[in-house]
mmCIF file of N, CA and C in Angstrom:
data_model
loop_
_atom_site.group_PDB
_atom_site.id
_atom_site.type_symbol
_atom_site.label_atom_id
_atom_site.label_comp_id
_atom_site.label_asym_id
_atom_site.label_seq_id
_atom_site.Cartn_x
_atom_site.Cartn_y
_atom_site.Cartn_z
ATOM 1 N N UNK A 5 0.655 -1.062 0.141
ATOM 2 C CA UNK A 5 0.168 -0.138 0.006
ATOM 3 C C UNK A 5 0.823 1.248 -0.074
ATOM 4 N N UNK A 6 1.862 1.185 0.833
ATOM 5 C CA UNK A 6 2.794 2.252 0.947
ATOM 6 C C UNK A 6 3.311 2.418 -0.769
ATOM 7 N N UNK A 7 3.671 1.563 -1.300
ATOM 8 C CA UNK A 7 4.212 1.524 -2.747
ATOM 9 C C UNK A 7 3.247 2.289 -3.708
ATOM 10 N N UNK A 8 2.076 2.245 -3.523
ATOM 11 C CA UNK A 8 0.894 2.541 -4.111
ATOM 12 C C UNK A 8 0.900 3.988 -3.885
ATOM 13 N N UNK A 9 0.831 4.542 -2.642
ATOM 14 C CA UNK A 9 0.726 5.573 -2.281
ATOM 15 C C UNK A 9 2.037 6.534 -2.803
ATOM 16 N N UNK A 10 2.954 6.032 -2.805
ATOM 17 C CA UNK A 10 4.172 6.524 -3.265
ATOM 18 C C UNK A 10 4.083 6.968 -4.759
ATOM 19 N N UNK A 11 3.756 6.014 -5.293
ATOM 20 C CA UNK A 11 3.394 6.238 -6.996
ATOM 21 C C UNK A 11 2.192 7.397 -7.186
ATOM 22 N N UNK A 12 1.491 7.436 -6.605
ATOM 23 C CA UNK A 12 0.233 8.292 -6.537
ATOM 24 C C UNK A 12 0.807 9.754 -6.266
ATOM 25 N N UNK A 13 1.405 9.962 -5.255
ATOM 26 C CA UNK A 13 2.044 11.267 -4.668
ATOM 27 C C UNK A 13 3.040 11.651 -5.769
ATOM 28 N N UNK A 14 3.925 10.891 -6.174
ATOM 29 C CA UNK A 14 4.887 11.312 -6.943
ATOM 30 C C UNK A 14 4.187 11.719 -8.490
ATOM 31 N N UNK A 15 2.935 10.795 -8.867
ATOM 32 C CA UNK A 15 2.308 11.364 -10.134
ATOM 33 C C UNK A 15 1.813 12.529 -9.875
ATOM 34 N N UNK A 16 0.982 12.895 -9.100
ATOM 35 C CA UNK A 16 0.388 14.155 -8.676
ATOM 36 C C UNK A 16 1.523 15.181 -8.483
ATOM 37 N N UNK A 17 2.479 15.058 -7.792
ATOM 38 C CA UNK A 17 3.688 16.366 -8.177
ATOM 39 C C UNK A 17 4.056 16.463 -9.284
ATOM 40 N N UNK A 18 3.937 15.422 -10.133
ATOM 41 C CA UNK A 18 4.860 15.821 -11.411
ATOM 42 C C UNK A 18 3.559 16.469 -12.255
ATOM 43 N N UNK A 19 2.228 15.947 -12.059
ATOM 44 C CA UNK A 19 1.066 16.967 -12.975
ATOM 45 C C UNK A 19 1.350 18.570 -12.083
ATOM 46 N N UNK A 20 1.525 18.540 -11.033
ATOM 47 C CA UNK A 20 1.539 20.173 -10.680
ATOM 48 C C UNK A 20 2.665 20.944 -11.392
ATOM 49 N N UNK A 21 3.563 20.007 -11.598
ATOM 50 C CA UNK A 21 4.908 20.629 -12.376
ATOM 51 C C UNK A 21 4.507 21.129 -13.822
ATOM 52 N N UNK A 22 3.745 20.383 -14.458
ATOM 53 C CA UNK A 22 3.236 20.736 -15.763
ATOM 54 C C UNK A 22 2.977 21.948 -16.186
ATOM 55 N N UNK A 23 3.507 22.796 -17.150
ATOM 56 C CA UNK A 23 2.895 23.814 -17.278
ATOM 57 C C UNK A 23 1.498 23.985 -18.117
ATOM 58 N N UNK A 24 0.620 24.810 -17.302
ATOM 59 C CA UNK A 24 -0.667 25.032 -17.971
ATOM 60 C C UNK A 24 -0.859 25.346 -19.258
ATOM 61 N N UNK A 25 -1.949 24.952 -20.060
ATOM 62 C CA UNK A 25 -1.921 25.536 -21.284
ATOM 63 C C UNK A 25 -1.735 26.628 -21.344
ATOM 64 N N UNK A 26 -1.050 27.622 -21.730
ATOM 65 C CA UNK A 26 -0.759 29.032 -21.860
ATOM 66 C C UNK A 26 -1.437 29.941 -22.706
ATOM 67 N N UNK A 27 -1.756 29.015 -23.912
ATOM 68 C CA UNK A 27 -2.438 30.050 -25.284
ATOM 69 C C UNK A 27 -4.130 29.957 -24.746
ATOM 70 N N UNK A 28 -4.625 30.834 -25.239
ATOM 71 C CA UNK A 28 -6.035 30.955 -24.762
ATOM 72 C C UNK A 28 -6.795 31.066 -26.132
ATOM 73 N N UNK A 29 -8.111 30.101 -26.264
ATOM 74 C CA UNK A 29 -8.519 30.245 -27.273
ATOM 75 C C UNK A 29 -10.035 30.769 -27.322
ATOM 76 N N UNK A 30 -10.164 32.029 -28.074
ATOM 77 C CA UNK A 30 -11.448 32.710 -27.889
ATOM 78 C C UNK A 30 -12.000 33.234 -29.145
ATOM 79 N N UNK A 31 -13.545 33.324 -29.268
ATOM 80 C CA UNK A 31 -14.100 33.592 -30.317
ATOM 81 C C UNK A 31 -14.980 34.957 -30.198
ATOM 82 N N UNK A 32 -14.125 36.072 -30.155
ATOM 83 C CA UNK A 32 -14.887 37.236 -29.879
ATOM 84 C C UNK A 32 -15.658 37.951 -31.329
ATOM 85 N N UNK A 33 -16.636 38.635 -31.101
ATOM 86 C CA UNK A 33 -17.032 39.473 -32.128
ATOM 87 C C UNK A 33 -16.011 40.447 -33.104
ATOM 88 N N UNK A 34 -15.986 40.757 -34.189
ATOM 89 C CA UNK A 34 -15.218 41.511 -34.826
ATOM 90 C C UNK A 34 -14.968 42.936 -33.901
ATOM 91 N N UNK A 35 -16.117 43.333 -33.318
ATOM 92 C CA UNK A 35 -15.987 44.882 -32.638
ATOM 93 C C UNK A 35 -15.169 44.470 -31.302
ATOM 94 N N UNK A 36 -15.809 43.325 -30.727
ATOM 95 C CA UNK A 36 -14.860 42.958 -29.325
ATOM 96 C C UNK A 36 -13.515 42.881 -29.693
ATOM 97 N N UNK A 37 -13.256 42.241 -30.742
ATOM 98 C CA UNK A 37 -11.475 41.985 -31.336
ATOM 99 C C UNK A 37 -11.126 43.276 -31.535
ATOM 100 N N UNK A 38 -11.487 44.265 -32.293
ATOM 101 C CA UNK A 38 -11.083 45.489 -32.405
ATOM 102 C C UNK A 38 -10.786 46.165 -31.364
ATOM 103 N N UNK A 39 -11.729 46.060 -30.249
ATOM 104 C CA UNK A 39 -11.677 46.821 -29.093
ATOM 105 C C UNK A 39 -10.612 46.273 -27.740
ATOM 106 N N UNK A 40 -9.866 44.960 -28.216
ATOM 107 C CA UNK A 40 -9.100 44.231 -27.142
ATOM 108 C C UNK A 40 -7.758 45.094 -27.385
ATOM 109 N N UNK A 41 -6.911 45.135 -26.219
ATOM 110 C CA UNK A 41 -5.650 45.585 -26.119
ATOM 111 C C UNK A 41 -4.631 44.703 -26.214
ATOM 112 N N UNK A 42 -4.508 44.044 -27.712
ATOM 113 C CA UNK A 42 -3.625 42.912 -28.290
ATOM 114 C C UNK A 42 -2.910 43.202 -29.671
ATOM 115 N N UNK A 43 -1.851 42.655 -29.496
ATOM 116 C CA UNK A 43 -1.050 43.001 -30.678
ATOM 117 C C UNK A 43 -1.723 41.765 -31.648
ATOM 118 N N UNK A 44 -2.461 42.005 -32.808
ATOM 119 C CA UNK A 44 -3.238 41.254 -33.574
ATOM 120 C C UNK A 44 -2.381 40.907 -34.637
ATOM 121 N N UNK A 45 -2.217 39.574 -35.100
ATOM 122 C CA UNK A 45 -1.374 39.274 -36.074
ATOM 123 C C UNK A 45 -1.888 38.383 -37.114
ATOM 124 N N UNK A 46 -1.932 38.871 -38.355
ATOM 125 C CA UNK A 46 -2.722 37.646 -39.263
ATOM 126 C C UNK A 46 -1.648 37.163 -40.035
ATOM 127 N N UNK A 47 -1.640 35.851 -39.715
ATOM 128 C CA UNK A 47 -0.711 34.833 -40.236
ATOM 129 C C UNK A 47 -0.633 34.450 -41.440
ATOM 130 N N UNK A 48 -1.817 34.765 -42.375
ATOM 131 C CA UNK A 48 -2.371 34.055 -43.461
ATOM 132 C C UNK A 48 -0.997 34.527 -44.655
ATOM 133 N N UNK A 49 -1.253 33.912 -45.880
ATOM 134 C CA UNK A 49 -0.432 34.238 -47.039
ATOM 135 C C UNK A 49 -1.041 35.158 -47.599
ATOM 136 N N UNK A 50 -0.068 35.900 -48.317
ATOM 137 C CA UNK A 50 -0.474 37.424 -49.167
ATOM 138 C C UNK A 50 -1.458 37.214 -50.060
ATOM 139 N N UNK A 51 -1.742 36.046 -50.585
ATOM 140 C CA UNK A 51 -2.993 36.122 -51.442
ATOM 141 C C UNK A 51 -4.100 35.697 -50.756
ATOM 142 N N UNK A 52 -4.193 35.246 -49.395
ATOM 143 C CA UNK A 52 -5.260 35.629 -48.738
ATOM 144 C C UNK A 52 -5.773 37.093 -48.160
ATOM 145 N N UNK A 53 -4.696 37.704 -47.994
ATOM 146 C CA UNK A 53 -4.942 39.039 -47.363
ATOM 147 C C UNK A 53 -5.461 39.929 -48.753
ATOM 148 N N UNK A 54 -5.079 39.513 -49.822
ATOM 149 C CA UNK A 54 -5.649 40.286 -50.991
ATOM 150 C C UNK A 54 -6.823 39.677 -51.312
ATOM 151 N N UNK A 55 -7.381 38.424 -51.287
ATOM 152 C CA UNK A 55 -8.755 38.238 -51.433
ATOM 153 C C UNK A 55 -9.693 38.574 -50.444
ATOM 154 N N UNK A 56 -9.633 38.566 -49.374
ATOM 155 C CA UNK A 56 -10.526 38.904 -48.321
ATOM 156 C C UNK A 56 -10.049 40.015 -47.620
ATOM 157 N N UNK A 57 -9.221 40.542 -47.437
ATOM 158 C CA UNK A 57 -8.664 41.744 -46.656
ATOM 159 C C UNK A 57 -8.364 41.267 -45.221
ATOM 160 N N UNK A 58 -8.104 42.396 -44.458
ATOM 161 C CA UNK A 58 -7.612 41.824 -43.004
ATOM 162 C C UNK A 58 -8.515 42.627 -42.065
ATOM 163 N N UNK A 59 -8.566 41.968 -40.924
ATOM 164 C CA UNK A 59 -9.379 42.604 -39.718
ATOM 165 C C UNK A 59 -8.308 43.993 -39.364
ATOM 166 N N UNK A 60 -9.215 44.888 -39.356
ATOM 167 C CA UNK A 60 -8.594 46.644 -38.843
ATOM 168 C C UNK A 60 -7.831 46.369 -37.901
ATOM 169 N N UNK A 61 -6.561 46.911 -37.990
ATOM 170 C CA UNK A 61 -5.699 46.928 -37.014
ATOM 171 C C UNK A 61 -4.854 46.098 -36.782
ATOM 172 N N UNK A 62 -5.085 44.883 -37.806
ATOM 173 C CA UNK A 62 -4.340 43.669 -37.849
ATOM 174 C C UNK A 62 -2.829 43.653 -38.667
ATOM 175 N N UNK A 63 -1.845 43.154 -38.173
ATOM 176 C CA UNK A 63 -0.563 43.295 -38.507
ATOM 177 C C UNK A 63 -0.330 41.914 -39.310
ATOM 178 N N UNK A 64 -0.061 42.192 -40.695
ATOM 179 C CA UNK A 64 0.170 40.766 -41.599
ATOM 180 C C UNK A 64 1.415 40.260 -41.347
ATOM 181 N N UNK A 65 1.582 39.164 -41.067
ATOM 182 C CA UNK A 65 3.051 38.522 -41.064
ATOM 183 C C UNK A 65 2.788 36.924 -41.465
ATOM 184 N N UNK A 66 3.447 36.533 -42.433
ATOM 185 C CA UNK A 66 2.946 34.863 -42.772
ATOM 186 C C UNK A 66 3.780 34.180 -41.734
ATOM 187 N N UNK A 67 3.109 33.115 -41.477
ATOM 188 C CA UNK A 67 3.634 32.264 -40.812
ATOM 189 C C UNK A 67 4.594 31.442 -41.513
ATOM 190 N N UNK A 68 5.835 31.437 -41.195
ATOM 191 C CA UNK A 68 6.955 31.192 -41.798
ATOM 192 C C UNK A 68 8.064 30.766 -40.831
ATOM 193 N N UNK A 69 9.358 30.501 -41.517
ATOM 194 C CA UNK A 69 10.473 30.125 -40.601
ATOM 195 C C UNK A 69 10.934 31.486 -39.973
ATOM 196 N N UNK A 70 10.645 32.683 -40.680
ATOM 197 C CA UNK A 70 11.186 34.028 -40.118
ATOM 198 C C UNK A 70 9.974 34.607 -39.323
ATOM 199 N N UNK A 71 8.995 34.088 -39.152
ATOM 200 C CA UNK A 71 7.835 34.452 -38.256
ATOM 201 C C UNK A 71 8.289 35.232 -37.033
ATOM 202 N N UNK A 72 9.136 34.699 -36.008
ATOM 203 C CA UNK A 72 9.746 35.057 -34.685
ATOM 204 C C UNK A 72 10.513 36.549 -34.705
ATOM 205 N N UNK A 73 11.255 36.450 -35.988
ATOM 206 C CA UNK A 73 12.386 37.476 -36.384
ATOM 207 C C UNK A 73 11.294 38.597 -36.786
ATOM 208 N N UNK A 74 10.490 38.215 -37.795
ATOM 209 C CA UNK A 74 9.397 39.586 -38.031
ATOM 210 C C UNK A 74 8.863 40.065 -37.041
ATOM 211 N N UNK A 75 8.452 39.010 -35.835
ATOM 212 C CA UNK A 75 7.234 39.629 -34.784
ATOM 213 C C UNK A 75 8.236 40.322 -33.769
ATOM 214 N N UNK A 76 9.357 39.967 -33.204
ATOM 215 C CA UNK A 76 10.134 40.476 -32.424
ATOM 216 C C UNK A 76 10.003 41.866 -32.209
ATOM 217 N N UNK A 77 10.179 42.702 -33.344
ATOM 218 C CA UNK A 77 10.145 43.981 -33.110
ATOM 219 C C UNK A 77 8.895 44.992 -32.790
ATOM 220 N N UNK A 78 7.998 44.206 -32.873
ATOM 221 C CA UNK A 78 6.436 44.777 -32.754
ATOM 222 C C UNK A 78 6.231 44.211 -31.217
ATOM 223 N N UNK A 79 6.603 43.464 -30.496
ATOM 224 C CA UNK A 79 6.423 42.804 -29.228
ATOM 225 C C UNK A 79 6.477 44.002 -28.183
ATOM 226 N N UNK A 80 5.482 44.012 -27.503
ATOM 227 C CA UNK A 80 5.227 44.975 -26.166
ATOM 228 C C UNK A 80 4.620 44.296 -25.343
ATOM 229 N N UNK A 81 3.929 44.924 -24.110
ATOM 230 C CA UNK A 81 3.468 44.106 -22.917
ATOM 231 C C UNK A 81 1.894 43.370 -23.301
ATOM 232 N N UNK A 82 1.538 43.842 -24.408
ATOM 233 C CA UNK A 82 0.172 43.505 -24.890
ATOM 234 C C UNK A 82 0.124 41.893 -25.269
ATOM 235 N N UNK A 83 -0.809 41.091 -25.012
ATOM 236 C CA UNK A 83 -1.039 39.808 -25.588
ATOM 237 C C UNK A 83 -0.936 39.595 -27.179
ATOM 238 N N UNK A 84 -0.596 38.783 -27.711
ATOM 239 C CA UNK A 84 -0.278 38.462 -28.932
ATOM 240 C C UNK A 84 -1.465 37.533 -29.192
ATOM 241 N N UNK A 85 -2.506 38.212 -30.337
ATOM 242 C CA UNK A 85 -3.543 37.512 -30.662
ATOM 243 C C UNK A 85 -3.441 37.193 -32.094
ATOM 244 N N UNK A 86 -3.341 35.786 -32.379
ATOM 245 C CA UNK A 86 -3.350 35.313 -33.817
ATOM 246 C C UNK A 86 -4.678 35.001 -34.581
ATOM 247 N N UNK A 87 -4.567 35.375 -35.773
ATOM 248 C CA UNK A 87 -5.884 35.165 -36.607
ATOM 249 C C UNK A 87 -5.490 34.697 -38.007
ATOM 250 N N UNK A 88 -5.968 33.844 -38.419
ATOM 251 C CA UNK A 88 -5.815 33.146 -39.698
ATOM 252 C C UNK A 88 -7.140 33.013 -40.736
ATOM 253 N N UNK A 89 -7.416 32.144 -41.584
ATOM 254 C CA UNK A 89 -8.836 32.001 -42.162
ATOM 255 C C UNK A 89 -9.465 31.394 -41.450
ATOM 256 N N UNK A 90 -9.409 30.020 -40.695
ATOM 257 C CA UNK A 90 -10.386 29.568 -40.072
ATOM 258 C C UNK A 90 -9.995 29.087 -38.618
ATOM 259 N N UNK A 91 -8.741 29.349 -38.127
ATOM 260 C CA UNK A 91 -8.352 29.176 -36.737
ATOM 261 C C UNK A 91 -7.524 27.911 -36.539
ATOM 262 N N UNK A 92 -7.433 27.213 -37.766
ATOM 263 C CA UNK A 92 -6.593 25.679 -37.341
ATOM 264 C C UNK A 92 -5.136 26.148 -37.226
ATOM 265 N N UNK A 93 -4.785 27.091 -38.517
ATOM 266 C CA UNK A 93 -3.026 27.637 -38.422
ATOM 267 C C UNK A 93 -2.406 28.347 -37.213
ATOM 268 N N UNK A 94 -3.902 28.927 -36.689
ATOM 269 C CA UNK A 94 -3.129 29.892 -35.260
ATOM 270 C C UNK A 94 -3.283 29.073 -33.882
ATOM 271 N N UNK A 95 -4.391 27.928 -34.003
ATOM 272 C CA UNK A 95 -4.100 27.033 -33.244
ATOM 273 C C UNK A 95 -3.018 26.308 -32.951
ATOM 274 N N UNK A 96 -2.454 25.662 -34.313
ATOM 275 C CA UNK A 96 -1.071 24.966 -34.081
ATOM 276 C C UNK A 96 0.211 26.100 -33.720
ATOM 277 N N UNK A 97 0.036 27.104 -34.448
ATOM 278 C CA UNK A 97 0.996 28.309 -33.964
ATOM 279 C C UNK A 97 0.979 28.587 -32.736
ATOM 280 N N UNK A 98 -0.191 28.863 -32.072
ATOM 281 C CA UNK A 98 -0.154 29.546 -30.885
ATOM 282 C C UNK A 98 0.480 28.505 -29.588
ATOM 283 N N UNK A 99 0.254 26.990 -29.629
ATOM 284 C CA UNK A 99 0.988 26.304 -28.953
ATOM 285 C C UNK A 99 2.592 26.420 -29.004
ATOM 286 N N UNK A 100 2.908 26.328 -30.384
ATOM 287 C CA UNK A 100 4.537 26.708 -30.804
ATOM 288 C C UNK A 100 5.538 27.895 -30.331
ATOM 289 N N UNK A 101 4.510 28.765 -30.231
ATOM 290 C CA UNK A 101 4.707 30.272 -30.062
ATOM 291 C C UNK A 101 4.872 30.491 -28.743
ATOM 292 N N UNK A 102 3.810 29.922 -27.882
ATOM 293 C CA UNK A 102 3.841 30.469 -26.518
ATOM 294 C C UNK A 102 5.280 30.088 -25.695
ATOM 295 N N UNK A 103 5.999 28.966 -25.767
ATOM 296 C CA UNK A 103 7.129 29.172 -25.137
ATOM 297 C C UNK A 103 8.162 29.980 -25.300
ATOM 298 N N UNK A 104 8.013 30.688 -26.511
ATOM 299 C CA UNK A 104 9.101 31.741 -26.724
ATOM 300 C C UNK A 104 8.673 33.163 -26.575
ATOM 301 N N UNK A 105 7.767 33.443 -25.702
ATOM 302 C CA UNK A 105 7.064 34.823 -25.520
ATOM 303 C C UNK A 105 7.098 34.799 -24.088
ATOM 304 N N UNK A 106 6.985 36.217 -23.816
ATOM 305 C CA UNK A 106 6.905 36.703 -22.296
ATOM 306 C C UNK A 106 5.269 36.909 -22.305
ATOM 307 N N UNK A 107 4.735 37.247 -23.197
ATOM 308 C CA UNK A 107 3.314 37.525 -23.446
ATOM 309 C C UNK A 107 2.077 36.482 -23.425
ATOM 310 N N UNK A 108 0.912 36.448 -23.139
ATOM 311 C CA UNK A 108 0.170 35.600 -22.943
ATOM 312 C C UNK A 108 -0.155 35.536 -24.926
ATOM 313 N N UNK A 109 -0.498 34.070 -25.644
ATOM 314 C CA UNK A 109 -0.617 33.914 -26.738
ATOM 315 C C UNK A 109 -2.070 33.945 -26.875
ATOM 316 N N UNK A 110 -2.878 34.372 -27.770
ATOM 317 C CA UNK A 110 -4.453 34.220 -28.104
ATOM 318 C C UNK A 110 -4.688 33.808 -29.090
ATOM 319 N N UNK A 111 -5.390 32.399 -29.406
ATOM 320 C CA UNK A 111 -5.764 31.933 -30.759
ATOM 321 C C UNK A 111 -7.466 32.560 -30.998
ATOM 322 N N UNK A 112 -7.429 33.074 -32.168
ATOM 323 C CA UNK A 112 -8.840 33.716 -32.448
ATOM 324 C C UNK A 112 -9.533 32.739 -32.974
ATOM 325 N N UNK A 113 -10.987 31.815 -32.529
ATOM 326 C CA UNK A 113 -11.233 30.822 -33.240
ATOM 327 C C UNK A 113 -12.233 31.065 -34.155
ATOM 328 N N UNK A 114 -11.815 30.275 -35.138
ATOM 329 C CA UNK A 114 -12.969 30.444 -36.274
ATOM 330 C C UNK A 114 -12.462 31.321 -37.351
ATOM 331 N N UNK A 115 -11.195 32.203 -37.062
ATOM 332 C CA UNK A 115 -10.746 33.056 -37.762
ATOM 333 C C UNK A 115 -11.235 34.165 -38.669
ATOM 334 N N UNK A 116 -10.921 34.765 -39.685
ATOM 335 C CA UNK A 116 -11.504 35.658 -40.321
ATOM 336 C C UNK A 116 -12.879 35.201 -41.151
ATOM 337 N N UNK A 117 -12.839 34.014 -41.444
ATOM 338 C CA UNK A 117 -14.047 33.300 -41.933
ATOM 339 C C UNK A 117 -15.375 33.430 -41.071
ATOM 340 N N UNK A 118 -14.963 33.049 -39.821
ATOM 341 C CA UNK A 118 -16.245 33.024 -38.741
ATOM 342 C C UNK A 118 -16.709 34.568 -38.783
ATOM 343 N N UNK A 119 -15.605 35.626 -38.596
ATOM 344 C CA UNK A 119 -16.031 37.214 -38.591
ATOM 345 C C UNK A 119 -16.595 37.530 -39.724
ATOM 346 N N UNK A 120 -16.342 36.872 -40.919
ATOM 347 C CA UNK A 120 -17.156 37.401 -42.115
ATOM 348 C C UNK A 120 -18.459 36.814 -42.048
ATOM 349 N N UNK A 121 -18.702 35.505 -41.718
ATOM 350 C CA UNK A 121 -20.169 34.905 -41.628
ATOM 351 C C UNK A 121 -20.992 35.673 -40.647
ATOM 352 N N UNK A 122 -20.131 36.162 -39.433
ATOM 353 C CA UNK A 122 -21.072 37.000 -38.542
ATOM 354 C C UNK A 122 -21.170 38.646 -38.944
ATOM 355 N N UNK A 123 -20.905 38.556 -40.581
ATOM 356 C CA UNK A 123 -21.208 40.059 -40.985
ATOM 357 C C UNK A 123 -20.255 41.090 -41.068
ATOM 358 N N UNK A 124 -19.050 40.661 -40.632
ATOM 359 C CA UNK A 124 -17.791 41.687 -40.623
ATOM 360 C C UNK A 124 -17.447 41.748 -42.206
ATOM 361 N N UNK A 125 -16.991 43.066 -42.603
ATOM 362 C CA UNK A 125 -16.089 43.352 -43.545
ATOM 363 C C UNK A 125 -14.910 43.456 -43.421
ATOM 364 N N UNK A 126 -13.961 42.803 -43.793
ATOM 365 C CA UNK A 126 -12.493 42.848 -43.727
ATOM 366 C C UNK A 126 -12.162 44.428 -44.424
ATOM 367 N N UNK A 127 -11.073 44.961 -44.132
ATOM 368 C CA UNK A 127 -10.466 46.244 -44.701
ATOM 369 C C UNK A 127 -9.513 45.595 -45.734
ATOM 370 N N UNK A 128 -9.124 46.647 -46.804
ATOM 371 C CA UNK A 128 -8.113 46.114 -47.740
ATOM 372 C C UNK A 128 -6.744 46.113 -47.294
ATOM 373 N N UNK A 129 -6.087 45.211 -47.615
ATOM 374 C CA UNK A 129 -4.488 45.331 -47.240
ATOM 375 C C UNK A 129 -3.706 46.704 -47.966
ATOM 376 N N UNK A 130 -3.365 47.215 -47.050
ATOM 377 C CA UNK A 130 -2.957 48.863 -47.971
ATOM 378 C C UNK A 130 -1.220 48.161 -48.190
#
């Protein structure tokens, strides 16, 4: 019995040592997203920005090997919110990015397609 208790205690302590899921997934409306104090990054490809436009205030940075290098000069104390077309790429990138940043990382669920389905009209990329 002591052996089982020791194993259970060790397992419980190891679970406490695991980092919590640090990125957050949210589905704000376009107005809520624009009002949030975040660094909003659109990680889609250039042809996608041209086809649909972007969320007003978003900064377009393609998710590539140079993503962190391009993001670094923009970082401040605000959370980094990532948006893509449907939320799949940002969910994956959020998990990869979070260990490298001091800021909270936020995945915008459903991406720009969800916002457009809710009636939002993206602005053209300048």
